[in-house]
C-alpha positions as a LaTeX table, in Angstrom:
\begin{tabular}{lrrr}
\hline
Residue & $x$ (\AA) & $y$ (\AA) & $z$ (\AA) \\
\hline
Met1 & 80.05 & $-114.24$ & 123.85 \\
Thr2 & 83.39 & $-113.71$ & 125.56 \\
Pro3 & 84.87 & $-110.21$ & 126.01 \\
Ser4 & 87.52 & $-110.94$ & 123.37 \\
Gln5 & 84.86 & $-112.13$ & 120.90 \\
Leu6 & 82.81 & $-109.02$ & 121.63 \\
Arg7 & 85.75 & $-106.72$ & 120.94 \\
Ala8 & 86.66 & $-108.65$ & 117.77 \\
Phe9 & 83.09 & $-108.47$ & 116.45 \\
Leu10 & 82.78 & $-104.74$ & 117.16 \\
Ala11 & 86.17 & $-103.96$ & 115.60 \\
Val12 & 85.40 & $-105.81$ & 112.36 \\
Ala13 & 81.92 & $-104.23$ & 112.20 \\
Arg14 & 83.36 & $-100.75$ & 112.74 \\
His15 & 86.32 & $-101.03$ & 110.34 \\
Arg16 & 84.62 & $-103.28$ & 107.76 \\
Gly17 & 87.74 & $-105.38$ & 107.47 \\
Phe18 & 89.78 & $-107.91$ & 109.44 \\
Ser19 & 93.19 & $-106.32$ & 108.84 \\
Ala20 & 92.12 & $-102.84$ & 109.95 \\
Ala21 & 90.26 & $-104.31$ & 112.92 \\
Ala22 & 93.31 & $-106.30$ & 114.03 \\
Arg23 & 95.50 & $-103.18$ & 113.83 \\
Ala24 & 92.97 & $-101.19$ & 115.85 \\
Leu25 & 92.91 & $-103.84$ & 118.59 \\
Gly26 & 96.66 & $-104.44$ & 118.50 \\
Val27 & 96.33 & $-108.19$ & 117.81 \\
Ser28 & 97.34 & $-110.35$ & 114.89 \\
Gln29 & 94.85 & $-110.87$ & 112.10 \\
Pro30 & 94.80 & $-114.69$ & 112.57 \\
Thr31 & 93.96 & $-114.18$ & 116.26 \\
Leu32 & 91.12 & $-111.82$ & 115.47 \\
Thr33 & 89.81 & $-114.06$ & 112.67 \\
Thr34 & 89.80 & $-117.04$ & 115.04 \\
Gln35 & 87.78 & $-115.09$ & 117.61 \\
Val36 & 85.13 & $-114.14$ & 115.06 \\
Gln37 & 84.98 & $-117.61$ & 113.53 \\
Ser38 & 84.64 & $-119.26$ & 116.94 \\
Leu39 & 81.72 & $-116.94$ & 117.70 \\
Glu40 & 80.07 & $-117.89$ & 114.41 \\
Arg41 & 80.63 & $-121.64$ & 114.95 \\
Glu42 & 79.37 & $-121.59$ & 118.53 \\
His43 & 76.04 & $-120.15$ & 117.46 \\
Asn44 & 75.84 & $-121.54$ & 113.91 \\
Val45 & 75.50 & $-118.09$ & 112.34 \\
Glu46 & 77.28 & $-116.08$ & 109.66 \\
Leu47 & 78.15 & $-112.59$ & 110.85 \\
Phe48 & 80.20 & $-111.21$ & 107.97 \\
Phe49 & 80.22 & $-111.60$ & 104.21 \\
Arg50 & 83.82 & $-111.49$ & 102.93 \\
Arg51 & 84.23 & $-109.42$ & 99.74 \\
Gly52 & 87.96 & $-109.24$ & 99.12 \\
Arg53 & 89.50 & $-106.97$ & 101.75 \\
Arg54 & 86.12 & $-105.55$ & 102.72 \\
Val55 & 83.42 & $-107.29$ & 104.72 \\
Asp56 & 79.71 & $-106.56$ & 104.98 \\
Leu57 & 77.48 & $-107.29$ & 107.96 \\
Ser58 & 74.90 & $-110.05$ & 107.68 \\
Glu59 & 71.36 & $-109.38$ & 108.88 \\
Thr60 & 72.19 & $-111.18$ & 112.13 \\
Ala61 & 75.27 & $-108.99$ & 112.63 \\
Gln62 & 73.26 & $-105.82$ & 111.98 \\
Arg63 & 70.80 & $-106.83$ & 114.70 \\
Leu64 & 73.60 & $-107.86$ & 117.04 \\
Leu65 & 75.60 & $-104.62$ & 116.61 \\
Pro66 & 73.54 & $-102.26$ & 118.83 \\
Ile67 & 73.31 & $-104.94$ & 121.53 \\
Ala68 & 77.07 & $-105.48$ & 121.40 \\
Gln69 & 77.63 & $-101.72$ & 121.54 \\
Asn70 & 75.51 & $-101.52$ & 124.67 \\
Ile71 & 77.42 & $-104.40$ & 126.27 \\
Ala72 & 80.73 & $-102.72$ & 125.46 \\
Glu73 & 79.54 & $-99.42$ & 126.92 \\
Leu74 & 78.29 & $-101.14$ & 130.06 \\
Glu75 & 81.64 & $-102.91$ & 130.37 \\
Leu76 & 83.39 & $-99.53$ & 130.12 \\
Asp77 & 80.98 & $-98.04$ & 132.65 \\
Ala78 & 81.76 & $-100.84$ & 135.09 \\
Leu79 & 85.49 & $-100.35$ & 134.56 \\
Asn80 & 85.19 & $-96.59$ & 135.07 \\
Leu81 & 83.20 & $-97.10$ & 138.25 \\
Leu82 & 85.56 & $-99.65$ & 139.76 \\
Val83 & 88.89 & $-98.19$ & 138.71 \\
Asn84 & 88.12 & $-94.50$ & 139.01 \\
Ser85 & 85.82 & $-94.50$ & 142.05 \\
Gly86 & 82.92 & $-92.97$ & 140.19 \\
Ala87 & 84.88 & $-90.31$ & 138.26 \\
Leu88 & 85.32 & $-90.32$ & 134.49 \\
His89 & 89.10 & $-90.54$ & 134.17 \\
Val90 & 89.15 & $-92.73$ & 131.04 \\
Gly91 & 87.13 & $-93.05$ & 127.86 \\
His92 & 86.84 & $-91.81$ & 124.29 \\
Leu93 & 83.85 & $-89.67$ & 123.31 \\
Arg94 & 83.21 & $-89.23$ & 119.57 \\
Ile95 & 81.34 & $-86.08$ & 118.58 \\
Gly96 & 79.63 & $-85.33$ & 115.27 \\
Ala97 & 78.80 & $-81.75$ & 114.24 \\
Val98 & 77.62 & $-79.68$ & 111.30 \\
Gly99 & 80.09 & $-76.91$ & 112.12 \\
Pro100 & 82.91 & $-76.03$ & 114.50 \\
Phe101 & 81.22 & $-73.22$ & 116.41 \\
His102 & 79.15 & $-74.54$ & 119.31 \\
Val103 & 80.89 & $-77.90$ & 119.37 \\
Ile104 & 84.24 & $-76.31$ & 120.28 \\
Glu105 & 82.50 & $-74.35$ & 123.02 \\
Met106 & 80.98 & $-77.58$ & 124.37 \\
Val107 & 84.28 & $-79.44$ & 124.18 \\
Asp108 & 85.94 & $-76.66$ & 126.16 \\
Ala109 & 83.31 & $-76.94$ & 128.91 \\
Tyr110 & 83.46 & $-80.74$ & 128.91 \\
Arg111 & 87.25 & $-80.90$ & 129.14 \\
Ala112 & 87.17 & $-78.52$ & 132.09 \\
Arg113 & 85.05 & $-81.11$ & 133.92 \\
Tyr114 & 86.52 & $-84.34$ & 132.49 \\
Pro115 & 90.08 & $-83.51$ & 131.35 \\
Gln116 & 91.20 & $-87.14$ & 130.94 \\
Val117 & 88.42 & $-88.24$ & 128.58 \\
Glu118 & 89.67 & $-88.37$ & 124.99 \\
Leu119 & 87.52 & $-86.40$ & 122.53 \\
Ser120 & 87.33 & $-86.49$ & 118.74 \\
Ile121 & 85.18 & $-84.42$ & 116.37 \\
Lys122 & 83.79 & $-85.40$ & 112.96 \\
Leu123 & 82.24 & $-82.64$ & 110.81 \\
Gly124 & 79.49 & $-83.36$ & 108.28 \\
Asn125 & 75.97 & $-82.35$ & 107.25 \\
Ser126 & 72.90 & $-83.05$ & 109.39 \\
Ala127 & 71.87 & $-86.22$ & 107.57 \\
Gln128 & 75.35 & $-87.72$ & 107.86 \\
Ser129 & 75.67 & $-86.73$ & 111.51 \\
Leu130 & 72.39 & $-88.46$ & 112.40 \\
Ala131 & 73.39 & $-91.53$ & 110.37 \\
Asp132 & 76.70 & $-91.66$ & 112.25 \\
Leu133 & 74.82 & $-91.59$ & 115.55 \\
Glu134 & 72.51 & $-94.38$ & 114.43 \\
Asn135 & 75.44 & $-96.52$ & 113.28 \\
Tyr136 & 77.52 & $-95.90$ & 116.43 \\
Val137 & 80.22 & $-94.06$ & 114.48 \\
Thr138 & 79.74 & $-91.15$ & 116.89 \\
Asp139 & 78.33 & $-90.93$ & 120.40 \\
Val140 & 76.75 & $-87.44$ & 120.35 \\
Ala141 & 76.03 & $-84.88$ & 117.63 \\
Val142 & 75.63 & $-81.09$ & 117.54 \\
Leu143 & 73.12 & $-80.03$ & 114.89 \\
Ala144 & 71.29 & $-76.90$ & 113.78 \\
Ser145 & 67.92 & $-78.56$ & 113.26 \\
Phe146 & 65.36 & $-80.57$ & 115.22 \\
Thr147 & 63.97 & $-84.01$ & 114.47 \\
Asp148 & 61.22 & $-85.72$ & 116.45 \\
Asp149 & 62.51 & $-89.17$ & 115.45 \\
Val150 & 61.96 & $-91.32$ & 118.56 \\
Arg151 & 65.33 & $-93.02$ & 118.06 \\
Phe152 & 67.10 & $-89.82$ & 119.11 \\
His153 & 67.16 & $-87.75$ & 122.29 \\
Ala154 & 67.75 & $-84.01$ & 121.79 \\
Val155 & 68.71 & $-81.24$ & 124.20 \\
Pro156 & 68.21 & $-77.61$ & 123.02 \\
Tyr157 & 71.41 & $-75.61$ & 123.36 \\
Ala158 & 71.20 & $-72.14$ & 121.77 \\
Asp159 & 69.25 & $-69.88$ & 119.42 \\
His160 & 70.78 & $-67.28$ & 117.09 \\
Ala161 & 69.28 & $-64.73$ & 114.72 \\
Val162 & 70.00 & $-65.04$ & 111.01 \\
Val163 & 71.65 & $-61.88$ & 109.68 \\
Leu164 & 72.67 & $-60.58$ & 106.26 \\
Phe165 & 76.04 & $-59.27$ & 105.18 \\
Ala166 & 76.57 & $-56.86$ & 102.32 \\
His167 & 79.56 & $-55.73$ & 100.25 \\
Arg168 & 80.65 & $-52.10$ & 100.46 \\
Ser169 & 79.17 & $-51.41$ & 97.01 \\
His170 & 75.71 & $-52.72$ & 97.95 \\
Pro171 & 73.00 & $-50.18$ & 98.94 \\
Phe172 & 72.32 & $-52.17$ & 102.12 \\
Tyr173 & 75.89 & $-51.52$ & 103.28 \\
Gln174 & 74.76 & $-48.15$ & 104.62 \\
Arg175 & 71.87 & $-49.69$ & 106.56 \\
Asp176 & 71.81 & $-51.16$ & 110.06 \\
Ala177 & 68.72 & $-53.22$ & 109.29 \\
Val178 & 66.34 & $-54.02$ & 106.42 \\
Ser179 & 62.90 & $-55.61$ & 106.30 \\
Leu180 & 62.09 & $-59.00$ & 104.83 \\
Ala181 & 59.99 & $-57.26$ & 102.16 \\
Glu182 & 63.08 & $-55.35$ & 100.98 \\
Leu183 & 64.78 & $-58.65$ & 100.18 \\
Asp184 & 62.29 & $-59.31$ & 97.38 \\
Gln185 & 64.27 & $-60.01$ & 94.19 \\
Gln186 & 67.55 & $-59.00$ & 95.81 \\
Pro187 & 70.48 & $-61.02$ & 94.42 \\
Met188 & 71.18 & $-63.59$ & 97.14 \\
Leu189 & 74.07 & $-65.96$ & 97.68 \\
Met190 & 72.69 & $-69.06$ & 99.39 \\
Arg191 & 74.03 & $-72.23$ & 100.92 \\
Glu192 & 73.03 & $-75.52$ & 99.27 \\
Gln193 & 69.47 & $-76.89$ & 99.35 \\
Gly194 & 68.77 & $-78.31$ & 102.79 \\
Ser195 & 70.89 & $-75.73$ & 104.61 \\
Thr196 & 69.19 & $-74.86$ & 107.91 \\
Thr197 & 69.90 & $-71.14$ & 107.51 \\
Arg198 & 68.57 & $-71.12$ & 103.96 \\
Leu199 & 65.39 & $-73.00$ & 104.88 \\
Ala200 & 64.66 & $-70.60$ & 107.74 \\
Leu201 & 65.25 & $-67.49$ & 105.62 \\
Glu202 & 63.24 & $-68.72$ & 102.63 \\
Lys203 & 60.30 & $-69.67$ & 104.86 \\
Ala204 & 60.28 & $-66.24$ & 106.52 \\
Met205 & 60.52 & $-64.45$ & 103.17 \\
Gln206 & 57.67 & $-66.49$ & 101.76 \\
Gln207 & 55.48 & $-65.58$ & 104.74 \\
Ala208 & 56.37 & $-61.92$ & 104.17 \\
Gly209 & 55.43 & $-62.15$ & 100.49 \\
Ala210 & 59.03 & $-61.75$ & 99.30 \\
Ser211 & 60.82 & $-63.97$ & 96.77 \\
Pro212 & 64.58 & $-64.48$ & 96.92 \\
Arg213 & 66.55 & $-64.24$ & 93.69 \\
Val214 & 69.24 & $-66.85$ & 94.22 \\
Val215 & 72.14 & $-65.99$ & 91.94 \\
Met216 & 74.48 & $-68.66$ & 93.30 \\
Glu217 & 74.39 & $-71.73$ & 95.58 \\
Ile218 & 77.59 & $-72.16$ & 97.60 \\
Gly219 & 78.49 & $-75.25$ & 99.59 \\
Ser220 & 80.64 & $-73.77$ & 102.38 \\
Arg221 & 80.61 & $-70.81$ & 104.75 \\
Glu222 & 84.12 & $-69.80$ & 103.73 \\
Ala223 & 83.27 & $-69.67$ & 100.02 \\
Leu224 & 80.07 & $-67.76$ & 100.79 \\
Arg225 & 82.06 & $-65.10$ & 102.64 \\
Glu226 & 84.47 & $-64.69$ & 99.74 \\
Ala227 & 81.64 & $-64.39$ & 97.22 \\
Val228 & 80.03 & $-61.60$ & 99.28 \\
Ala229 & 83.45 & $-59.95$ & 99.67 \\
Arg230 & 83.68 & $-59.80$ & 95.87 \\
Gly231 & 80.29 & $-58.13$ & 95.57 \\
Leu232 & 78.45 & $-61.05$ & 93.98 \\
Gly233 & 75.35 & $-60.68$ & 96.16 \\
Leu234 & 73.96 & $-60.63$ & 99.69 \\
Gly235 & 74.88 & $-63.41$ & 102.11 \\
Ala236 & 72.97 & $-64.78$ & 105.09 \\
Val237 & 74.38 & $-66.59$ & 108.12 \\
Ser238 & 73.57 & $-67.28$ & 111.74 \\
Glu239 & 74.74 & $-64.29$ & 113.73 \\
Ala240 & 77.07 & $-66.62$ & 115.62 \\
Glu241 & 78.83 & $-67.51$ & 112.38 \\
Phe242 & 79.41 & $-63.96$ & 111.18 \\
Ile243 & 83.08 & $-63.00$ & 111.03 \\
Ala244 & 83.80 & $-59.29$ & 110.61 \\
Asp245 & 85.68 & $-58.20$ & 107.49 \\
Glu246 & 86.47 & $-54.72$ & 106.16 \\
Arg247 & 85.07 & $-55.70$ & 102.75 \\
Phe248 & 81.49 & $-56.12$ & 104.02 \\
Arg249 & 79.31 & $-55.46$ & 107.07 \\
Met250 & 76.53 & $-57.18$ & 108.98 \\
Val251 & 72.98 & $-56.00$ & 108.28 \\
Arg252 & 70.21 & $-57.18$ & 110.61 \\
Ile253 & 66.73 & $-58.18$ & 109.48 \\
Glu254 & 64.24 & $-55.93$ & 111.26 \\
Gly255 & 62.79 & $-57.62$ & 114.32 \\
Asp256 & 65.12 & $-60.64$ & 113.97 \\
Pro257 & 62.29 & $-62.79$ & 112.51 \\
Val258 & 64.64 & $-65.55$ & 111.32 \\
Ser259 & 66.72 & $-67.72$ & 113.63 \\
Thr260 & 68.54 & $-71.02$ & 113.83 \\
His261 & 68.50 & $-73.41$ & 116.77 \\
Thr262 & 71.28 & $-75.66$ & 117.99 \\
Tyr263 & 70.57 & $-79.08$ & 119.55 \\
Val264 & 72.74 & $-81.81$ & 121.05 \\
Tyr265 & 71.68 & $-85.34$ & 120.07 \\
Cys266 & 72.36 & $-88.86$ & 121.20 \\
Leu267 & 70.61 & $-92.18$ & 120.63 \\
Ala268 & 67.64 & $-92.39$ & 123.00 \\
Glu269 & 68.80 & $-95.81$ & 124.21 \\
Arg270 & 72.21 & $-94.36$ & 125.15 \\
Arg271 & 71.13 & $-91.19$ & 126.97 \\
Glu272 & 71.65 & $-92.79$ & 130.38 \\
Gly273 & 75.07 & $-94.20$ & 129.45 \\
Arg274 & 77.83 & $-92.84$ & 131.65 \\
Leu275 & 80.00 & $-91.33$ & 128.91 \\
Val276 & 77.21 & $-90.06$ & 126.66 \\
Gly277 & 75.15 & $-88.86$ & 129.61 \\
Ser278 & 78.04 & $-86.84$ & 131.00 \\
Phe279 & 78.30 & $-84.84$ & 127.77 \\
Met280 & 74.55 & $-84.30$ & 127.50 \\
Lys281 & 74.46 & $-82.98$ & 131.08 \\
Ile282 & 77.31 & $-80.54$ & 130.43 \\
Ala283 & 75.56 & $-79.29$ & 127.27 \\
Gln284 & 72.25 & $-78.89$ & 129.08 \\
Arg285 & 73.92 & $-77.08$ & 131.97 \\
Asn286 & 75.50 & $-74.59$ & 129.55 \\
Ser287 & 72.50 & $-74.18$ & 127.24 \\
Gly288 & 71.33 & $-70.63$ & 126.83 \\
Asn289 & 74.63 & $-69.29$ & 128.20 \\
Ser290 & 76.79 & $-69.86$ & 125.13 \\
Gly291 & 79.15 & $-67.22$ & 123.83 \\
Lys292 & 79.56 & $-66.05$ & 120.26 \\
Ala293 & 79.45 & $-69.45$ & 118.64 \\
Gly294 & 77.01 & $-71.25$ & 116.37 \\
Ala295 & 76.17 & $-74.36$ & 114.38 \\
\hline
\end{tabular}
């Protein structure tokens, strides 16, 4: 596999199309098509199934993709080493995250150390962020949950208590803290099923013998804040995510028995890669010292 064939294969696999891949590489579509076809002919394999403008990966291509990704990363590592005398002065690091809080903090720390590395951020839920890592759509991910899946390497970054916030008309507005037992049958505004904050709070309430009365499920932090601001019920967020507003106030849960945990992930096979490893080291170095930010 020549370097040009490698780049052509990876571009088509990433963009799922020859036209988009050619534009991304800055070559003509016939040139890119020739590179892919020559690779297929040389090894008597079919790498892509053409379905109109879209292409799907064959089983062989799916197995080849992670190997080709590793080759490309090693090629970039070699280039970085030779051209930049051991310093990361080039590269593009793609970051997935479930929210903007800790990831912006990490990006700030990383750019202070490697200002010439290009960074991009893709927001999504935990399942999508892990899938993006597995499929090489992103290089690292910042998530608010832990998985012991051996395919992934995780570095713990920060812990934050889960707090409530109550509208001015709510009895809890006058309180600095309430117990888990007092939340029994309180009208609660919750994030969607699978939300890390919701899972942690419901588990703690169950252990305390309290049952939440979920009056509304809301799919975003911003909408949840507005619903609490209109007096529709109590909200719950990681303390790092709480944004002060004159319409409501933060109310702690006594003893801070509920918390969320932020982790930085990469594929286990890529943890020693120069670009990925540099980000993981910065995150680990700053873990436990984060400011008011969350995930």
